[in-house]
Amino acid sequence: MEFDEEKLREYCANPPEDVSLSDIDLGRIPRHISIIMDGNGRWAQARGLDRSKGHVAGVESLRETVTSCVRLGVDNLSVYAFSTENWKRPQQEVNLLMHLFGTTLLKELPLFHQENVRLRFLGDIEALPEATYQVFEEGLRETQGNTGMTFALAVNYGSRAEITRAARLLAQDVADGGLRPEDVDADAIQSRLYTAGMPDPELLIRTSGELRLSNYLLWQLAYTEFYVTKTLWPDFDRWELLRAIRSFQGRNRRFGGVASK
Ligand code: IPE
Ligand code: IPE
Ligand code: MG
């Protein structure tokens, strides 16, 4: 995607000692970066604060990350904000998160317009509280004409639920006679996932050091490069993103083939 290099240089002025924009090959920025934003609770607990304060602080990291990705010319940014398993959390925390999603999205709509960002959602958003759902619908409507980066927010998302849903849609199409069983191929499945039309992530970042997927994009991450940082999500910033991209650019992606030189 097109990007303004001068704006990017300005944005990445005053880097820390260990990483800078010059470490990055701007011609090889991942087309799709996905992030499991984890560690908000631990960030708050380490400061003697309520977990909710961690989620509020995490919003700032997300805002910076959206801007960083736009500056870098990333085509697609997807982030895991709430899993189908996160409903198990205390009701108060769930309520706070749902409220935060709605209010933040509404507040950030001008930023999305300013940065030409198009919003989409991954997950069953119809099952969200009505107020949150309405704001999400508004966000979709308001940004669908934007032509820059796609920002996909995974909310009430679970990969097994997603694949199960795709299987059900396929079964329905076969039952209706629109599809023959022998036409069920990878594309047929892919086009029924929430991510339909998006390229698979090239880089997956997980913060807070956990080495698991937690039911995130099981299908789409088949050949994705992983980058795990101990940094907790509220401390994640543009420099952490550059470290992740630098690491990605040092990888040799083989896709099951032989190593290229
Ligand atoms: C990630 O932070 C945010 C969500 C899952 C909504 P956590 O809330 O999982 O933070 P930790 O993992 O408990 O520190
Ligand atoms: C994954 O984080 C979900 C999100 C970041 C939204 P969790 O904190 O829920 O994952 P586990 O429980 O550590 O696997
Ligand atoms: Mg967590």
mmCIF file of C-alpha atoms and ligand atoms in Angstrom:
data_model
loop_
_atom_site.group_PDB
_atom_site.id
_atom_site.type_symbol
_atom_site.label_atom_id
_atom_site.label_comp_id
_atom_site.label_asym_id
_atom_site.label_seq_id
_atom_site.Cartn_x
_atom_site.Cartn_y
_atom_site.Cartn_z
ATOM 1 C CA MET A 1 0.000 0.000 0.000
ATOM 2 C CA GLU A 2 1.078 3.566 -0.693
ATOM 3 C CA PHE A 3 2.546 5.421 2.211
ATOM 4 C CA ASP A 4 4.085 8.770 2.921
ATOM 5 C CA GLU A 5 7.730 8.125 3.709
ATOM 6 C CA GLU A 6 8.385 11.595 5.026
ATOM 7 C CA LYS A 7 5.490 11.311 7.462
ATOM 8 C CA LEU A 8 6.771 7.901 8.528
ATOM 9 C CA ARG A 9 10.289 9.244 9.180
ATOM 10 C CA GLU A 10 8.866 12.017 11.273
ATOM 11 C CA TYR A 11 6.687 9.523 13.156
ATOM 12 C CA CYS A 12 9.724 7.359 13.907
ATOM 13 C CA ALA A 13 12.072 10.161 14.920
ATOM 14 C CA ASN A 14 13.895 9.753 18.263
ATOM 15 C CA PRO A 15 14.039 5.964 18.353
ATOM 16 C CA PRO A 16 15.346 3.992 21.329
ATOM 17 C CA GLU A 17 18.888 2.578 21.119
ATOM 18 C CA ASP A 18 18.109 -0.915 19.914
ATOM 19 C CA VAL A 19 15.743 -0.334 17.020
ATOM 20 C CA SER A 20 15.048 2.279 14.378
ATOM 21 C CA LEU A 21 13.322 2.685 11.051
ATOM 22 C CA SER A 22 16.605 2.064 9.228
ATOM 23 C CA ASP A 23 16.465 -1.579 10.438
ATOM 24 C CA ILE A 24 13.351 -2.089 8.332
ATOM 25 C CA ASP A 25 13.091 -2.827 4.624
ATOM 26 C CA LEU A 26 10.167 -0.598 3.707
ATOM 27 C CA GLY A 27 9.634 -2.569 0.529
ATOM 28 C CA ARG A 28 8.864 -5.718 2.533
ATOM 29 C CA ILE A 29 6.323 -4.668 5.117
ATOM 30 C CA PRO A 30 3.896 -7.526 5.926
ATOM 31 C CA ARG A 31 0.596 -7.065 4.104
ATOM 32 C CA HIS A 32 -1.341 -8.375 7.061
ATOM 33 C CA ILE A 33 -0.219 -8.059 10.671
ATOM 34 C CA SER A 34 -2.324 -9.672 13.372
ATOM 35 C CA ILE A 35 -1.996 -9.140 17.113
ATOM 36 C CA ILE A 36 -3.149 -11.053 20.176
ATOM 37 C CA MET A 37 -3.296 -8.124 22.572
ATOM 38 C CA ASP A 38 -2.577 -9.769 25.894
ATOM 39 C CA GLY A 39 -1.416 -8.693 29.347
ATOM 40 C CA ASN A 40 -3.734 -5.828 30.244
ATOM 41 C CA GLY A 41 -4.701 -7.434 33.553
ATOM 42 C CA ARG A 42 -1.123 -8.144 34.578
ATOM 43 C CA TRP A 43 -0.085 -4.619 33.630
ATOM 44 C CA ALA A 44 -2.732 -3.213 35.981
ATOM 45 C CA GLN A 45 -2.061 -5.710 38.764
ATOM 46 C CA ALA A 46 1.658 -4.865 38.701
ATOM 47 C CA ARG A 47 0.663 -1.285 39.467
ATOM 48 C CA GLY A 48 -1.796 -2.200 42.185
ATOM 49 C CA LEU A 49 -4.660 -1.147 39.915
ATOM 50 C CA ASP A 50 -7.917 -2.794 38.966
ATOM 51 C CA ARG A 51 -7.747 -4.927 35.787
ATOM 52 C CA SER A 52 -10.101 -2.474 34.090
ATOM 53 C CA LYS A 53 -7.368 0.174 34.178
ATOM 54 C CA GLY A 54 -5.243 -2.182 32.125
ATOM 55 C CA HIS A 55 -7.924 -2.410 29.471
ATOM 56 C CA VAL A 56 -8.264 1.362 29.387
ATOM 57 C CA ALA A 57 -4.483 1.699 29.003
ATOM 58 C CA GLY A 58 -4.573 -0.957 26.286
ATOM 59 C CA VAL A 59 -6.803 1.254 24.159
ATOM 60 C CA GLU A 60 -3.936 3.752 23.885
ATOM 61 C CA SER A 61 -1.609 1.049 22.593
ATOM 62 C CA LEU A 62 -4.175 0.067 20.019
ATOM 63 C CA ARG A 63 -4.574 3.647 18.856
ATOM 64 C CA GLU A 64 -0.816 3.981 18.435
ATOM 65 C CA THR A 65 -0.620 0.640 16.641
ATOM 66 C CA VAL A 66 -3.339 1.582 14.148
ATOM 67 C CA THR A 67 -1.455 4.798 13.388
ATOM 68 C CA SER A 68 1.891 2.986 13.157
ATOM 69 C CA CYS A 69 0.499 0.452 10.701
ATOM 70 C CA VAL A 70 -1.033 3.185 8.547
ATOM 71 C CA ARG A 71 2.295 5.067 8.529
ATOM 72 C CA LEU A 72 4.126 1.888 7.516
ATOM 73 C CA GLY A 73 1.712 1.132 4.695
ATOM 74 C CA VAL A 74 0.355 -2.111 6.178
ATOM 75 C CA ASP A 75 -2.709 -3.233 4.168
ATOM 76 C CA ASN A 76 -4.457 -5.184 6.916
ATOM 77 C CA LEU A 77 -4.244 -5.026 10.684
ATOM 78 C CA SER A 78 -6.300 -7.457 12.729
ATOM 79 C CA VAL A 79 -6.423 -7.607 16.499
ATOM 80 C CA TYR A 80 -7.916 -10.053 18.990
ATOM 81 C CA ALA A 81 -9.948 -8.023 21.447
ATOM 82 C CA PHE A 82 -12.418 -10.516 22.961
ATOM 83 C CA SER A 83 -12.632 -14.262 22.552
ATOM 84 C CA THR A 84 -15.641 -16.563 22.717
ATOM 85 C CA GLU A 85 -14.040 -17.833 25.938
ATOM 86 C CA ASN A 86 -13.681 -14.381 27.494
ATOM 87 C CA TRP A 87 -17.373 -14.479 28.520
ATOM 88 C CA LYS A 88 -16.121 -16.630 31.414
ATOM 89 C CA ARG A 89 -14.595 -13.554 33.037
ATOM 90 C CA PRO A 90 -16.328 -11.762 35.919
ATOM 91 C CA GLN A 91 -19.478 -10.018 34.692
ATOM 92 C CA GLN A 92 -18.108 -6.654 35.722
ATOM 93 C CA GLU A 93 -15.027 -7.056 33.557
ATOM 94 C CA VAL A 94 -17.097 -8.249 30.588
ATOM 95 C CA ASN A 95 -19.402 -5.250 30.973
ATOM 96 C CA LEU A 96 -16.474 -2.859 31.134
ATOM 97 C CA LEU A 97 -14.935 -4.344 27.994
ATOM 98 C CA MET A 98 -18.192 -4.181 26.046
ATOM 99 C CA HIS A 99 -18.674 -0.590 27.108
ATOM 100 C CA LEU A 100 -15.077 0.246 26.209
ATOM 101 C CA PHE A 101 -15.402 -1.267 22.726
ATOM 102 C CA GLY A 102 -18.447 0.842 21.947
ATOM 103 C CA THR A 103 -17.290 4.143 23.404
ATOM 104 C CA THR A 104 -13.769 3.843 21.987
ATOM 105 C CA LEU A 105 -14.961 2.976 18.522
ATOM 106 C CA LEU A 106 -17.304 5.927 18.479
ATOM 107 C CA LYS A 107 -14.577 8.238 19.717
ATOM 108 C CA GLU A 108 -12.067 6.984 17.179
ATOM 109 C CA LEU A 109 -14.273 7.269 14.087
ATOM 110 C CA PRO A 110 -12.668 10.630 13.174
ATOM 111 C CA LEU A 111 -9.222 8.989 13.407
ATOM 112 C CA PHE A 112 -10.357 6.226 11.071
ATOM 113 C CA HIS A 113 -11.585 8.801 8.585
ATOM 114 C CA GLN A 114 -8.473 10.907 8.908
ATOM 115 C CA GLU A 115 -6.316 7.852 8.255
ATOM 116 C CA ASN A 116 -8.676 6.444 5.582
ATOM 117 C CA VAL A 117 -9.107 3.213 7.582
ATOM 118 C CA ARG A 118 -11.876 0.761 6.773
ATOM 119 C CA LEU A 119 -13.274 -1.187 9.666
ATOM 120 C CA ARG A 120 -14.434 -4.788 9.756
ATOM 121 C CA PHE A 121 -15.255 -7.240 12.495
ATOM 122 C CA LEU A 122 -14.302 -10.853 12.998
ATOM 123 C CA GLY A 123 -16.648 -12.858 15.190
ATOM 124 C CA ASP A 124 -20.304 -13.092 16.089
ATOM 125 C CA ILE A 125 -20.996 -9.445 16.829
ATOM 126 C CA GLU A 126 -24.767 -9.893 16.701
ATOM 127 C CA ALA A 127 -24.533 -11.635 20.065
ATOM 128 C CA LEU A 128 -22.980 -8.567 21.702
ATOM 129 C CA PRO A 129 -24.952 -6.215 23.940
ATOM 130 C CA GLU A 130 -27.264 -4.095 21.784
ATOM 131 C CA ALA A 131 -25.496 -0.778 22.446
ATOM 132 C CA THR A 132 -22.112 -2.186 21.461
ATOM 133 C CA TYR A 133 -23.550 -3.875 18.399
ATOM 134 C CA GLN A 134 -25.186 -0.649 17.236
ATOM 135 C CA VAL A 135 -21.911 1.257 17.465
ATOM 136 C CA PHE A 136 -20.134 -1.509 15.535
ATOM 137 C CA GLU A 137 -22.757 -1.317 12.799
ATOM 138 C CA GLU A 138 -22.321 2.429 12.677
ATOM 139 C CA GLY A 139 -18.551 2.003 12.451
ATOM 140 C CA LEU A 140 -18.986 -0.384 9.520
ATOM 141 C CA ARG A 141 -21.380 1.939 7.719
ATOM 142 C CA GLU A 142 -19.288 5.035 8.326
ATOM 143 C CA THR A 143 -15.976 3.595 7.176
ATOM 144 C CA GLN A 144 -16.989 1.328 4.310
ATOM 145 C CA GLY A 145 -16.054 3.997 1.761
ATOM 146 C CA ASN A 146 -12.517 4.356 3.114
ATOM 147 C CA THR A 147 -9.873 2.918 0.834
ATOM 148 C CA GLY A 148 -6.765 2.704 3.016
ATOM 149 C CA MET A 149 -5.837 0.100 5.603
ATOM 150 C CA THR A 150 -8.390 -2.484 6.701
ATOM 151 C CA PHE A 151 -8.619 -2.713 10.467
ATOM 152 C CA ALA A 152 -10.292 -5.908 11.644
ATOM 153 C CA LEU A 153 -11.381 -6.118 15.251
ATOM 154 C CA ALA A 154 -11.987 -9.656 16.517
ATOM 155 C CA VAL A 155 -14.730 -9.496 19.121
ATOM 156 C CA ASN A 156 -16.663 -12.528 20.334
ATOM 157 C CA TYR A 157 -14.318 -14.371 18.034
ATOM 158 C CA GLY A 158 -13.266 -17.993 18.390
ATOM 159 C CA SER A 159 -11.606 -19.919 15.636
ATOM 160 C CA ARG A 160 -13.441 -23.166 16.317
ATOM 161 C CA ALA A 161 -16.753 -21.344 16.258
ATOM 162 C CA GLU A 162 -15.693 -19.685 12.996
ATOM 163 C CA ILE A 163 -14.775 -22.971 11.319
ATOM 164 C CA THR A 164 -17.918 -24.636 12.673
ATOM 165 C CA ARG A 165 -19.974 -21.809 11.197
ATOM 166 C CA ALA A 166 -18.236 -22.200 7.839
ATOM 167 C CA ALA A 167 -18.992 -25.942 7.882
ATOM 168 C CA ARG A 168 -22.629 -25.233 8.635
ATOM 169 C CA LEU A 169 -22.867 -22.684 5.805
ATOM 170 C CA LEU A 170 -21.329 -25.210 3.421
ATOM 171 C CA ALA A 171 -23.707 -27.938 4.556
ATOM 172 C CA GLN A 172 -26.614 -25.568 4.001
ATOM 173 C CA ASP A 173 -25.429 -24.701 0.486
ATOM 174 C CA VAL A 174 -25.104 -28.389 -0.332
ATOM 175 C CA ALA A 175 -28.535 -29.126 1.133
ATOM 176 C CA ASP A 176 -30.005 -26.270 -0.935
ATOM 177 C CA GLY A 177 -28.455 -27.734 -4.059
ATOM 178 C CA GLY A 178 -26.236 -24.716 -4.784
ATOM 179 C CA LEU A 179 -23.034 -26.615 -4.094
ATOM 180 C CA ARG A 180 -21.858 -30.172 -4.752
ATOM 181 C CA PRO A 181 -19.815 -31.961 -2.072
ATOM 182 C CA GLU A 182 -16.911 -32.248 -4.509
ATOM 183 C CA ASP A 183 -16.859 -28.445 -4.813
ATOM 184 C CA VAL A 184 -15.955 -28.095 -1.152
ATOM 185 C CA ASP A 185 -12.314 -27.034 -1.303
ATOM 186 C CA ALA A 186 -10.041 -24.692 0.644
ATOM 187 C CA ASP A 187 -11.411 -21.651 -1.197
ATOM 188 C CA ALA A 188 -14.971 -22.676 -0.393
ATOM 189 C CA ILE A 189 -14.069 -22.833 3.289
ATOM 190 C CA GLN A 190 -12.000 -19.662 3.249
ATOM 191 C CA SER A 191 -14.771 -17.636 1.655
ATOM 192 C CA ARG A 192 -17.070 -18.580 4.540
ATOM 193 C CA LEU A 193 -14.700 -17.516 7.299
ATOM 194 C CA TYR A 194 -15.037 -14.116 8.973
ATOM 195 C CA THR A 195 -11.798 -13.126 7.251
ATOM 196 C CA ALA A 196 -13.160 -13.793 3.746
ATOM 197 C CA GLY A 197 -11.322 -11.673 1.226
ATOM 198 C CA MET A 198 -8.410 -10.832 3.508
ATOM 199 C CA PRO A 199 -4.981 -12.332 2.877
ATOM 200 C CA ASP A 200 -3.712 -14.591 5.667
ATOM 201 C CA PRO A 201 -1.613 -12.797 8.275
ATOM 202 C CA GLU A 202 2.080 -12.803 7.452
ATOM 203 C CA LEU A 203 3.058 -11.803 10.961
ATOM 204 C CA LEU A 204 1.328 -12.684 14.236
ATOM 205 C CA ILE A 205 2.388 -10.804 17.339
ATOM 206 C CA ARG A 206 1.411 -11.943 20.830
ATOM 207 C CA THR A 207 2.238 -9.733 23.791
ATOM 208 C CA SER A 208 2.814 -10.750 27.422
ATOM 209 C CA GLY A 209 4.888 -13.809 26.598
ATOM 210 C CA GLU A 210 2.218 -16.498 26.324
ATOM 211 C CA LEU A 211 3.101 -19.214 23.834
ATOM 212 C CA ARG A 212 -0.363 -20.224 22.678
ATOM 213 C CA LEU A 213 -3.020 -19.252 20.162
ATOM 214 C CA SER A 214 -6.006 -19.157 22.505
ATOM 215 C CA ASN A 215 -8.404 -20.135 19.700
ATOM 216 C CA TYR A 216 -7.276 -17.380 17.341
ATOM 217 C CA LEU A 217 -7.273 -17.725 13.521
ATOM 218 C CA LEU A 218 -6.386 -21.436 13.523
ATOM 219 C CA TRP A 219 -7.019 -21.762 9.801
ATOM 220 C CA GLN A 220 -5.490 -18.463 8.709
ATOM 221 C CA LEU A 221 -2.242 -18.790 10.679
ATOM 222 C CA ALA A 222 -1.143 -21.995 8.916
ATOM 223 C CA TYR A 223 2.071 -20.410 7.570
ATOM 224 C CA THR A 224 2.230 -17.195 9.562
ATOM 225 C CA GLU A 225 5.455 -16.104 11.262
ATOM 226 C CA PHE A 226 5.049 -15.719 15.029
ATOM 227 C CA TYR A 227 6.612 -13.050 17.185
ATOM 228 C CA VAL A 228 6.087 -13.237 20.935
ATOM 229 C CA THR A 229 7.198 -10.417 23.180
ATOM 230 C CA LYS A 230 7.163 -10.302 26.986
ATOM 231 C CA THR A 231 6.007 -6.701 26.764
ATOM 232 C CA LEU A 232 2.490 -6.344 28.147
ATOM 233 C CA TRP A 233 -0.053 -4.892 25.719
ATOM 234 C CA PRO A 234 -0.396 -1.468 27.442
ATOM 235 C CA ASP A 235 3.383 -1.017 27.007
ATOM 236 C CA PHE A 236 3.361 -1.963 23.317
ATOM 237 C CA ASP A 237 4.336 0.927 21.061
ATOM 238 C CA ARG A 238 5.683 1.769 17.578
ATOM 239 C CA TRP A 239 9.167 0.559 18.554
ATOM 240 C CA GLU A 240 7.866 -2.834 19.632
ATOM 241 C CA LEU A 241 6.124 -3.045 16.276
ATOM 242 C CA LEU A 242 9.362 -2.236 14.462
ATOM 243 C CA ARG A 243 11.168 -4.954 16.467
ATOM 244 C CA ALA A 244 8.526 -7.440 15.410
ATOM 245 C CA ILE A 245 8.746 -6.445 11.742
ATOM 246 C CA ARG A 246 12.542 -6.560 11.870
ATOM 247 C CA SER A 247 12.364 -10.080 13.259
ATOM 248 C CA PHE A 248 9.842 -11.054 10.565
ATOM 249 C CA GLN A 249 12.109 -9.722 7.834
ATOM 250 C CA GLY A 250 14.952 -11.869 9.108
ATOM 251 C CA ARG A 251 12.946 -15.084 8.744
ATOM 252 C CA ASN A 252 13.239 -17.564 5.927
ATOM 253 C CA ARG A 253 9.687 -18.468 4.945
ATOM 254 C CA ARG A 254 9.535 -21.829 3.243
ATOM 255 C CA PHE A 255 5.847 -22.774 3.046
ATOM 256 C CA GLY A 256 6.862 -26.419 3.024
ATOM 257 C CA GLY A 257 9.333 -25.957 0.206
ATOM 258 C CA VAL A 258 13.113 -25.581 0.340
ATOM 259 C CA ALA A 259 15.007 -22.662 1.786
ATOM 260 C CA SER A 260 15.597 -19.794 -0.619
ATOM 261 C CA LYS A 261 18.900 -17.941 -0.458
HETATM 262 C C1 IPE B 1 -5.985 -8.935 27.130
HETATM 263 O O1 IPE B 1 -5.516 -8.778 28.423
HETATM 264 C C2 IPE B 1 -7.322 -8.284 26.912
HETATM 265 C C3 IPE B 1 -8.438 -9.209 26.758
HETATM 266 C C4 IPE B 1 -8.383 -10.505 26.709
HETATM 267 C C5 IPE B 1 -9.750 -8.611 26.656
HETATM 268 P P1 IPE B 1 -5.936 -9.745 29.597
HETATM 269 O O2 IPE B 1 -7.144 -9.192 30.254
HETATM 270 O O3 IPE B 1 -6.044 -11.134 29.096
HETATM 271 O O4 IPE B 1 -4.687 -9.593 30.559
HETATM 272 P P2 IPE B 1 -3.991 -10.738 31.400
HETATM 273 O O5 IPE B 1 -3.606 -11.810 30.426
HETATM 274 O O6 IPE B 1 -4.963 -11.201 32.405
HETATM 275 O O7 IPE B 1 -2.792 -10.059 31.981
HETATM 276 C C1 IPE B 2 -6.616 -14.157 24.284
HETATM 277 O O1 IPE B 2 -6.186 -13.773 25.527
HETATM 278 C C2 IPE B 2 -7.820 -13.361 23.925
HETATM 279 C C3 IPE B 2 -7.585 -11.966 23.655
HETATM 280 C C4 IPE B 2 -6.434 -11.339 23.671
HETATM 281 C C5 IPE B 2 -8.765 -11.241 23.327
HETATM 282 P P1 IPE B 2 -6.642 -14.530 26.851
HETATM 283 O O2 IPE B 2 -5.971 -13.800 27.950
HETATM 284 O O3 IPE B 2 -8.107 -14.644 26.907
HETATM 285 O O4 IPE B 2 -6.026 -15.971 26.622
HETATM 286 P P2 IPE B 2 -5.600 -17.088 27.653
HETATM 287 O O5 IPE B 2 -6.762 -17.282 28.573
HETATM 288 O O6 IPE B 2 -4.396 -16.578 28.376
HETATM 289 O O7 IPE B 2 -5.281 -18.264 26.806
HETATM 290 MG MG MG B 3 -4.720 -12.682 28.938
#
